[in-house]
Structure formats: C-alpha cells, structure tokens
mmCIF file of C-alpha atoms in Angstrom:
data_model
loop_
_atom_site.group_PDB
_atom_site.id
_atom_site.type_symbol
_atom_site.label_atom_id
_atom_site.label_comp_id
_atom_site.label_asym_id
_atom_site.label_seq_id
_atom_site.Cartn_x
_atom_site.Cartn_y
_atom_site.Cartn_z
ATOM 1 C CA GLY A 1 11.665 13.193 4.306
ATOM 2 C CA ASP A 2 9.001 12.654 2.021
ATOM 3 C CA SER A 3 5.321 12.020 3.765
ATOM 4 C CA VAL A 4 1.132 12.232 2.974
ATOM 5 C CA THR A 5 -1.226 13.931 5.742
ATOM 6 C CA GLN A 6 -5.322 13.112 4.822
ATOM 7 C CA MET A 7 -8.122 13.871 6.212
ATOM 8 C CA GLU A 8 -8.809 11.845 9.548
ATOM 9 C CA GLY A 9 -12.451 9.687 9.306
ATOM 10 C CA PRO A 10 -14.269 7.987 9.251
ATOM 11 C CA VAL A 11 -16.488 9.602 6.756
ATOM 12 C CA THR A 12 -20.108 8.919 6.671
ATOM 13 C CA LEU A 13 -22.247 9.506 3.641
ATOM 14 C CA SER A 14 -25.631 9.107 2.285
ATOM 15 C CA GLU A 15 -25.282 7.201 -1.286
ATOM 16 C CA GLU A 16 -25.417 9.536 -4.222
ATOM 17 C CA ALA A 17 -23.777 12.637 -1.959
ATOM 18 C CA PHE A 18 -20.639 14.411 -2.834
ATOM 19 C CA LEU A 19 -17.386 12.899 -1.662
ATOM 20 C CA THR A 20 -14.185 15.550 -1.161
ATOM 21 C CA ILE A 21 -11.112 13.385 0.941
ATOM 22 C CA ASN A 22 -8.286 15.201 1.561
ATOM 23 C CA CYS A 23 -4.756 15.250 0.765
ATOM 24 C CA THR A 24 -1.619 16.682 1.280
ATOM 25 C CA TYR A 25 2.346 16.417 1.089
ATOM 26 C CA THR A 26 5.258 17.363 1.188
ATOM 27 C CA ALA A 27 8.311 15.842 -0.628
ATOM 28 C CA THR A 28 11.997 16.997 -2.198
ATOM 29 C CA GLY A 29 11.596 15.921 -5.227
ATOM 30 C CA TYR A 30 8.979 15.628 -7.618
ATOM 31 C CA PRO A 31 7.305 12.097 -6.919
ATOM 32 C CA SER A 32 3.843 10.876 -8.520
ATOM 33 C CA LEU A 33 1.102 10.415 -6.355
ATOM 34 C CA PHE A 34 -1.594 8.134 -6.284
ATOM 35 C CA TRP A 35 -4.547 6.996 -4.872
ATOM 36 C CA TYR A 36 -5.522 3.327 -3.906
ATOM 37 C CA VAL A 37 -8.318 2.002 -1.882
ATOM 38 C CA GLN A 38 -8.198 -1.424 0.403
ATOM 39 C CA TYR A 39 -11.449 -3.015 0.788
ATOM 40 C CA PRO A 40 -11.928 -5.436 4.080
ATOM 41 C CA GLY A 41 -9.703 -8.290 4.247
ATOM 42 C CA GLU A 42 -7.684 -7.364 0.904
ATOM 43 C CA GLY A 43 -4.827 -5.752 0.132
ATOM 44 C CA LEU A 44 -4.892 -2.324 -2.261
ATOM 45 C CA GLN A 45 -6.127 -1.650 -5.137
ATOM 46 C CA LEU A 46 -5.165 1.341 -7.447
ATOM 47 C CA LEU A 47 -7.879 3.914 -7.545
ATOM 48 C CA LEU A 48 -6.035 6.366 -9.848
ATOM 49 C CA LYS A 49 -2.102 8.520 -10.566
ATOM 50 C CA ALA A 50 -1.090 11.460 -11.580
ATOM 51 C CA THR A 51 2.822 11.491 -12.979
ATOM 52 C CA LYS A 52 3.165 15.782 -13.134
ATOM 53 C CA ALA A 53 1.581 18.488 -11.344
ATOM 54 C CA ASP A 54 -1.616 19.616 -13.046
ATOM 55 C CA ASP A 55 -2.444 15.874 -14.229
ATOM 56 C CA LYS A 56 -5.711 14.934 -13.251
ATOM 57 C CA GLY A 57 -6.294 11.268 -12.869
ATOM 58 C CA SER A 58 -9.542 9.500 -13.145
ATOM 59 C CA ASN A 59 -10.865 6.342 -12.852
ATOM 60 C CA LYS A 60 -14.612 4.832 -11.982
ATOM 61 C CA GLY A 61 -15.868 8.506 -10.946
ATOM 62 C CA PHE A 62 -13.204 9.215 -8.953
ATOM 63 C CA GLU A 63 -10.685 11.951 -9.817
ATOM 64 C CA ALA A 64 -7.740 13.791 -8.073
ATOM 65 C CA THR A 65 -5.747 16.248 -9.072
ATOM 66 C CA TYR A 66 -1.931 17.167 -8.992
ATOM 67 C CA ARG A 67 -1.578 20.215 -7.505
ATOM 68 C CA LYS A 68 2.211 21.467 -6.729
ATOM 69 C CA GLU A 69 0.704 25.178 -5.616
ATOM 70 C CA THR A 70 -0.873 23.815 -3.052
ATOM 71 C CA THR A 71 1.227 20.309 -2.538
ATOM 72 C CA SER A 72 -2.694 18.588 -2.244
ATOM 73 C CA PHE A 73 -3.499 15.805 -4.004
ATOM 74 C CA HIS A 74 -8.074 15.469 -2.913
ATOM 75 C CA LEU A 75 -9.957 12.549 -3.758
ATOM 76 C CA GLU A 76 -13.610 13.647 -5.419
ATOM 77 C CA LYS A 77 -16.250 12.102 -6.393
ATOM 78 C CA GLY A 78 -20.236 13.364 -7.405
ATOM 79 C CA SER A 79 -22.129 10.391 -6.673
ATOM 80 C CA VAL A 80 -21.124 7.629 -3.891
ATOM 81 C CA GLN A 81 -22.670 4.798 -3.528
ATOM 82 C CA VAL A 82 -22.413 1.711 -1.061
ATOM 83 C CA SER A 83 -20.209 0.109 -2.582
ATOM 84 C CA ASP A 84 -17.387 2.826 -2.261
ATOM 85 C CA SER A 85 -17.610 1.547 1.428
ATOM 86 C CA ALA A 86 -13.273 1.387 1.809
ATOM 87 C CA VAL A 87 -10.872 2.476 3.501
ATOM 88 C CA TYR A 88 -8.632 5.345 0.728
ATOM 89 C CA PHE A 89 -5.704 6.003 1.161
ATOM 90 C CA CYS A 90 -3.010 8.303 -0.790
ATOM 91 C CA ALA A 91 0.718 7.859 -1.200
ATOM 92 C CA LEU A 92 3.002 9.576 -3.275
ATOM 93 C CA GLY A 93 6.004 7.855 -4.770
ATOM 94 C CA TYR A 94 9.682 7.907 -7.280
ATOM 95 C CA ASN A 95 10.330 5.396 -9.730
ATOM 96 C CA ASN A 96 9.198 2.017 -8.648
ATOM 97 C CA ASN A 97 10.840 3.128 -5.419
ATOM 98 C CA ASP A 98 9.142 2.867 -1.747
ATOM 99 C CA MET A 99 5.921 4.558 -1.431
ATOM 100 C CA ARG A 100 4.881 6.896 1.449
ATOM 101 C CA PHE A 101 1.220 6.420 2.540
ATOM 102 C CA GLY A 102 -0.963 8.209 3.817
ATOM 103 C CA ALA A 103 -2.685 7.223 7.344
ATOM 104 C CA GLY A 104 -6.097 6.069 5.434
ATOM 105 C CA THR A 105 -9.377 7.735 5.543
ATOM 106 C CA ARG A 106 -12.611 5.128 6.349
ATOM 107 C CA LEU A 107 -15.339 6.033 3.997
ATOM 108 C CA THR A 108 -19.133 4.607 4.618
ATOM 109 C CA VAL A 109 -21.875 4.816 1.878
ATOM 110 C CA LYS A 110 -24.896 3.829 3.977
ATOM 111 C CA PRO A 111 -27.966 3.671 1.311
ATOM 112 C CA GLY B 1 -2.512 -6.646 -16.847
ATOM 113 C CA ALA B 2 0.210 -7.063 -13.583
ATOM 114 C CA VAL B 3 -0.203 -8.852 -11.060
ATOM 115 C CA VAL B 4 1.320 -9.872 -7.407
ATOM 116 C CA SER B 5 0.183 -13.229 -5.836
ATOM 117 C CA GLN B 6 0.806 -13.211 -1.968
ATOM 118 C CA HIS B 7 0.295 -16.146 -0.140
ATOM 119 C CA PRO B 8 -1.023 -17.370 2.559
ATOM 120 C CA SER B 9 -3.851 -15.144 2.444
ATOM 121 C CA TRP B 10 -4.127 -16.321 6.777
ATOM 122 C CA VAL B 11 -2.046 -17.530 8.947
ATOM 123 C CA ILE B 12 -2.687 -18.788 12.280
ATOM 124 C CA CYS B 13 -0.614 -20.355 14.712
ATOM 125 C CA LYS B 14 1.510 -20.866 18.076
ATOM 126 C CA SER B 15 4.146 -18.789 19.959
ATOM 127 C CA GLY B 16 7.615 -19.668 18.650
ATOM 128 C CA THR B 17 6.401 -20.249 15.331
ATOM 129 C CA SER B 18 8.219 -19.304 12.158
ATOM 130 C CA VAL B 19 5.939 -18.549 9.537
ATOM 131 C CA LYS B 20 7.298 -17.514 5.547
ATOM 132 C CA ILE B 21 5.163 -15.729 3.071
ATOM 133 C CA GLU B 22 5.678 -15.377 -0.434
ATOM 134 C CA CYS B 23 5.160 -12.791 -3.136
ATOM 135 C CA ARG B 24 5.625 -13.189 -6.579
ATOM 136 C CA SER B 25 4.748 -11.498 -9.327
ATOM 137 C CA LEU B 26 2.792 -13.487 -12.322
ATOM 138 C CA ASP B 27 3.710 -11.924 -15.263
ATOM 139 C CA PHE B 28 6.692 -9.023 -15.062
ATOM 140 C CA GLN B 29 9.555 -9.620 -13.679
ATOM 141 C CA ALA B 30 10.749 -7.633 -10.416
ATOM 142 C CA THR B 31 13.860 -6.445 -9.207
ATOM 143 C CA THR B 32 12.407 -4.506 -5.614
ATOM 144 C CA MET B 33 9.382 -6.059 -3.611
ATOM 145 C CA PHE B 34 8.736 -4.374 -0.352
ATOM 146 C CA TRP B 35 7.221 -5.596 2.454
ATOM 147 C CA TYR B 36 5.034 -3.542 4.301
ATOM 148 C CA ARG B 37 2.932 -4.306 7.500
ATOM 149 C CA GLN B 38 -0.506 -2.763 8.792
ATOM 150 C CA PHE B 39 -2.243 -2.994 12.138
ATOM 151 C CA PRO B 40 -5.777 -2.574 12.305
ATOM 152 C CA LYS B 41 -6.948 0.639 11.390
ATOM 153 C CA GLN B 42 -3.434 1.713 10.288
ATOM 154 C CA SER B 43 -1.303 2.947 7.564
ATOM 155 C CA LEU B 44 1.262 0.577 5.867
ATOM 156 C CA MET B 45 4.180 0.939 7.090
ATOM 157 C CA LEU B 46 6.915 0.113 4.784
ATOM 158 C CA MET B 47 9.296 -2.411 7.206
ATOM 159 C CA ALA B 48 12.121 -3.272 4.447
ATOM 160 C CA THR B 49 13.273 -3.578 0.275
ATOM 161 C CA SER B 50 13.877 -6.782 -1.266
ATOM 162 C CA ASN B 51 16.637 -6.583 -3.498
ATOM 163 C CA GLU B 52 17.200 -9.568 -5.882
ATOM 164 C CA GLY B 53 20.249 -11.422 -5.700
ATOM 165 C CA SER B 54 21.015 -9.226 -2.591
ATOM 166 C CA LYS B 55 20.844 -8.588 1.321
ATOM 167 C CA ALA B 56 17.588 -6.835 1.869
ATOM 168 C CA THR B 57 17.484 -3.164 3.349
ATOM 169 C CA TYR B 58 15.978 -3.100 6.767
ATOM 170 C CA GLU B 59 13.752 0.066 7.865
ATOM 171 C CA GLN B 60 14.632 1.865 11.254
ATOM 172 C CA GLY B 61 13.053 -0.500 13.989
ATOM 173 C CA VAL B 62 12.653 -3.512 11.660
ATOM 174 C CA GLU B 63 14.901 -6.640 13.228
ATOM 175 C CA LYS B 64 16.258 -8.468 10.148
ATOM 176 C CA ASP B 65 17.316 -10.884 12.204
ATOM 177 C CA LYS B 66 13.208 -11.121 12.972
ATOM 178 C CA PHE B 67 11.766 -11.169 9.666
ATOM 179 C CA LEU B 68 13.898 -12.622 7.107
ATOM 180 C CA ILE B 69 13.508 -11.763 3.789
ATOM 181 C CA ASN B 70 15.090 -13.755 0.501
ATOM 182 C CA HIS B 71 15.044 -12.883 -3.551
ATOM 183 C CA ALA B 72 16.262 -15.448 -5.249
ATOM 184 C CA SER B 73 14.317 -14.698 -8.590
ATOM 185 C CA LEU B 74 12.893 -12.514 -9.772
ATOM 186 C CA THR B 75 9.750 -13.002 -9.924
ATOM 187 C CA LEU B 76 9.466 -14.345 -6.120
ATOM 188 C CA SER B 77 10.197 -12.644 -2.827
ATOM 189 C CA THR B 78 9.792 -14.781 0.978
ATOM 190 C CA LEU B 79 9.115 -13.635 3.733
ATOM 191 C CA THR B 80 10.132 -15.149 7.376
ATOM 192 C CA VAL B 81 9.042 -14.596 10.746
ATOM 193 C CA THR B 82 11.072 -15.856 12.767
ATOM 194 C CA SER B 83 9.965 -17.104 16.217
ATOM 195 C CA ALA B 84 6.646 -15.598 15.825
ATOM 196 C CA HIS B 85 5.171 -14.247 18.813
ATOM 197 C CA PRO B 86 1.645 -12.079 19.097
ATOM 198 C CA GLU B 87 3.203 -8.746 18.968
ATOM 199 C CA ASP B 88 3.921 -10.136 15.756
ATOM 200 C CA SER B 89 0.440 -10.313 14.798
ATOM 201 C CA SER B 90 -0.669 -8.259 12.305
ATOM 202 C CA PHE B 91 -1.315 -7.620 8.659
ATOM 203 C CA TYR B 92 1.244 -8.051 6.173
ATOM 204 C CA ILE B 93 1.373 -6.717 2.368
ATOM 205 C CA CYS B 94 3.755 -7.130 -0.507
ATOM 206 C CA SER B 95 4.406 -4.758 -3.434
ATOM 207 C CA ALA B 96 6.363 -5.075 -6.534
ATOM 208 C CA GLY B 97 6.800 -2.665 -9.604
ATOM 209 C CA ARG B 98 7.959 -4.072 -13.307
ATOM 210 C CA THR B 99 11.718 -3.789 -13.813
ATOM 211 C CA GLY B 100 12.643 -0.779 -16.145
ATOM 212 C CA GLU B 101 9.308 1.430 -15.657
ATOM 213 C CA SER B 102 9.796 4.911 -14.330
ATOM 214 C CA ASN B 103 6.622 6.211 -12.334
ATOM 215 C CA GLN B 104 4.153 3.515 -12.698
ATOM 216 C CA PRO B 105 2.674 2.573 -9.396
ATOM 217 C CA GLN B 106 3.520 -0.525 -6.917
ATOM 218 C CA HIS B 107 0.933 -3.472 -7.479
ATOM 219 C CA PHE B 108 0.110 -5.014 -4.516
ATOM 220 C CA GLY B 109 -0.417 -8.325 -3.133
ATOM 221 C CA ASP B 110 -3.529 -8.922 -1.439
ATOM 222 C CA GLY B 111 -1.720 -9.322 1.922
ATOM 223 C CA THR B 112 -1.470 -11.583 4.732
ATOM 224 C CA ARG B 113 -2.728 -11.664 7.693
ATOM 225 C CA LEU B 114 -0.794 -13.096 10.662
ATOM 226 C CA SER B 115 -2.412 -14.527 13.345
ATOM 227 C CA ILE B 116 0.204 -15.822 16.592
ATOM 228 C CA LEU B 117 -2.156 -17.638 19.676
#
C-alpha cells in the first residue's frame, strides 16, 4: 500500500540555519503531496502542497518540490526562526480520501 | 477559509465513562470525515472514515463497538469512546474535505486530548 517515510528527528538548528527534512513516498497511483505542521497541543495545519510531478509548493519561506523520479517531497527553508519549532508531517492523499502520514519530524530552533 | 471545529479540546474522566467528541465543518459540507488517533511523539493513524448517512468504515484493528461514529449531517460527525479505559488515552483528531473537490487537502480540527484516569 501507499506509505510515507520521513527522516527521523529530532532536528535541532540554530536560528537562521538552513533546514531540510527529507520525505519519500511509495504510491500505487498519482497522489497529491502535503506538508503539515503541528504546534504543541494543537491539530495539524497545512503548510504547503503539490498536486502533480514537478509542482513546487511554497509558504512562509518553506518549499518542497514533487519529484516523481526520486519519489520525494523534501521540505526546505533557507533561514529558520525560533517560531518554526514544531513537528512537521509529510503526507500523501487522493481526491479527498484519507491521508497517509509520515512519522513526523520534530524541529527545535534555538536562538 | 475552510474551518473544522473539534470539541471538546481536552477531556479528563474516570475509567468506564463514555466520551463523545464532535467534529464540525463550519463553512462547508463534508460527505466524508476522518478520525485519527495520535500517540505521544508519533504520527497520526487513521481509525475510521465517517460517511454521512451510512455506516463508518473502520481500519483494521479498530474496534467499532468501542469507537462509535455517527455522521448524521453534512457538517457534523461524532466519535464516542465507550467505556473508556486508560489505554484509550490519546490525542484524537478529525479532518474533513469539501465535498466534490478533488486533490484538495483535508482540513483538520485542533484535536481532542483524552485522559482516562
């Protein structure tokens, strides 16, 4: 079945450092790919998405490109802030059906 | 934008109590809603798919008599944890997507933290 694999955390960075969180997927079809962010004690918020190969999703300085050839959707940000500290989930989904999530990567940014 | 409201946000109750969690889509209709469970420092695991006007579809290993789901309208799904025990303590999250929109992301509620004493 479909699945998502994320790099294990936790990830600890200094403010203004470059961030990469790796995500790869296996899929039987052509899903949309998503990154969600979860702050402590809260639900999930959509960070960005891409619906087809070569699409780039971007939001709040975060970017991820849907790479079909490498089945990847790595999350990047050029300069992280303390407020970016959260858990990040990579996910895939089809047509408003249930989603499959990666295990999550906890990011801590220190001042 | 689309909003999903989940209530309550935090429940603490005694073992043996039944707890109902509500999930509402506030400004759109949702034929299908999803219920997830999240253990500490782990990912979300799909428990069941809630279908308006019909029975929910449960994932393998999820007890349907333990986790009762009702989706009586296009804007409300409820999850009832019956005779809850400490092992049912977890973070429960619902999600919904706009009916008829494909390739659009699910919108998530803020979650319900359930603690059974």
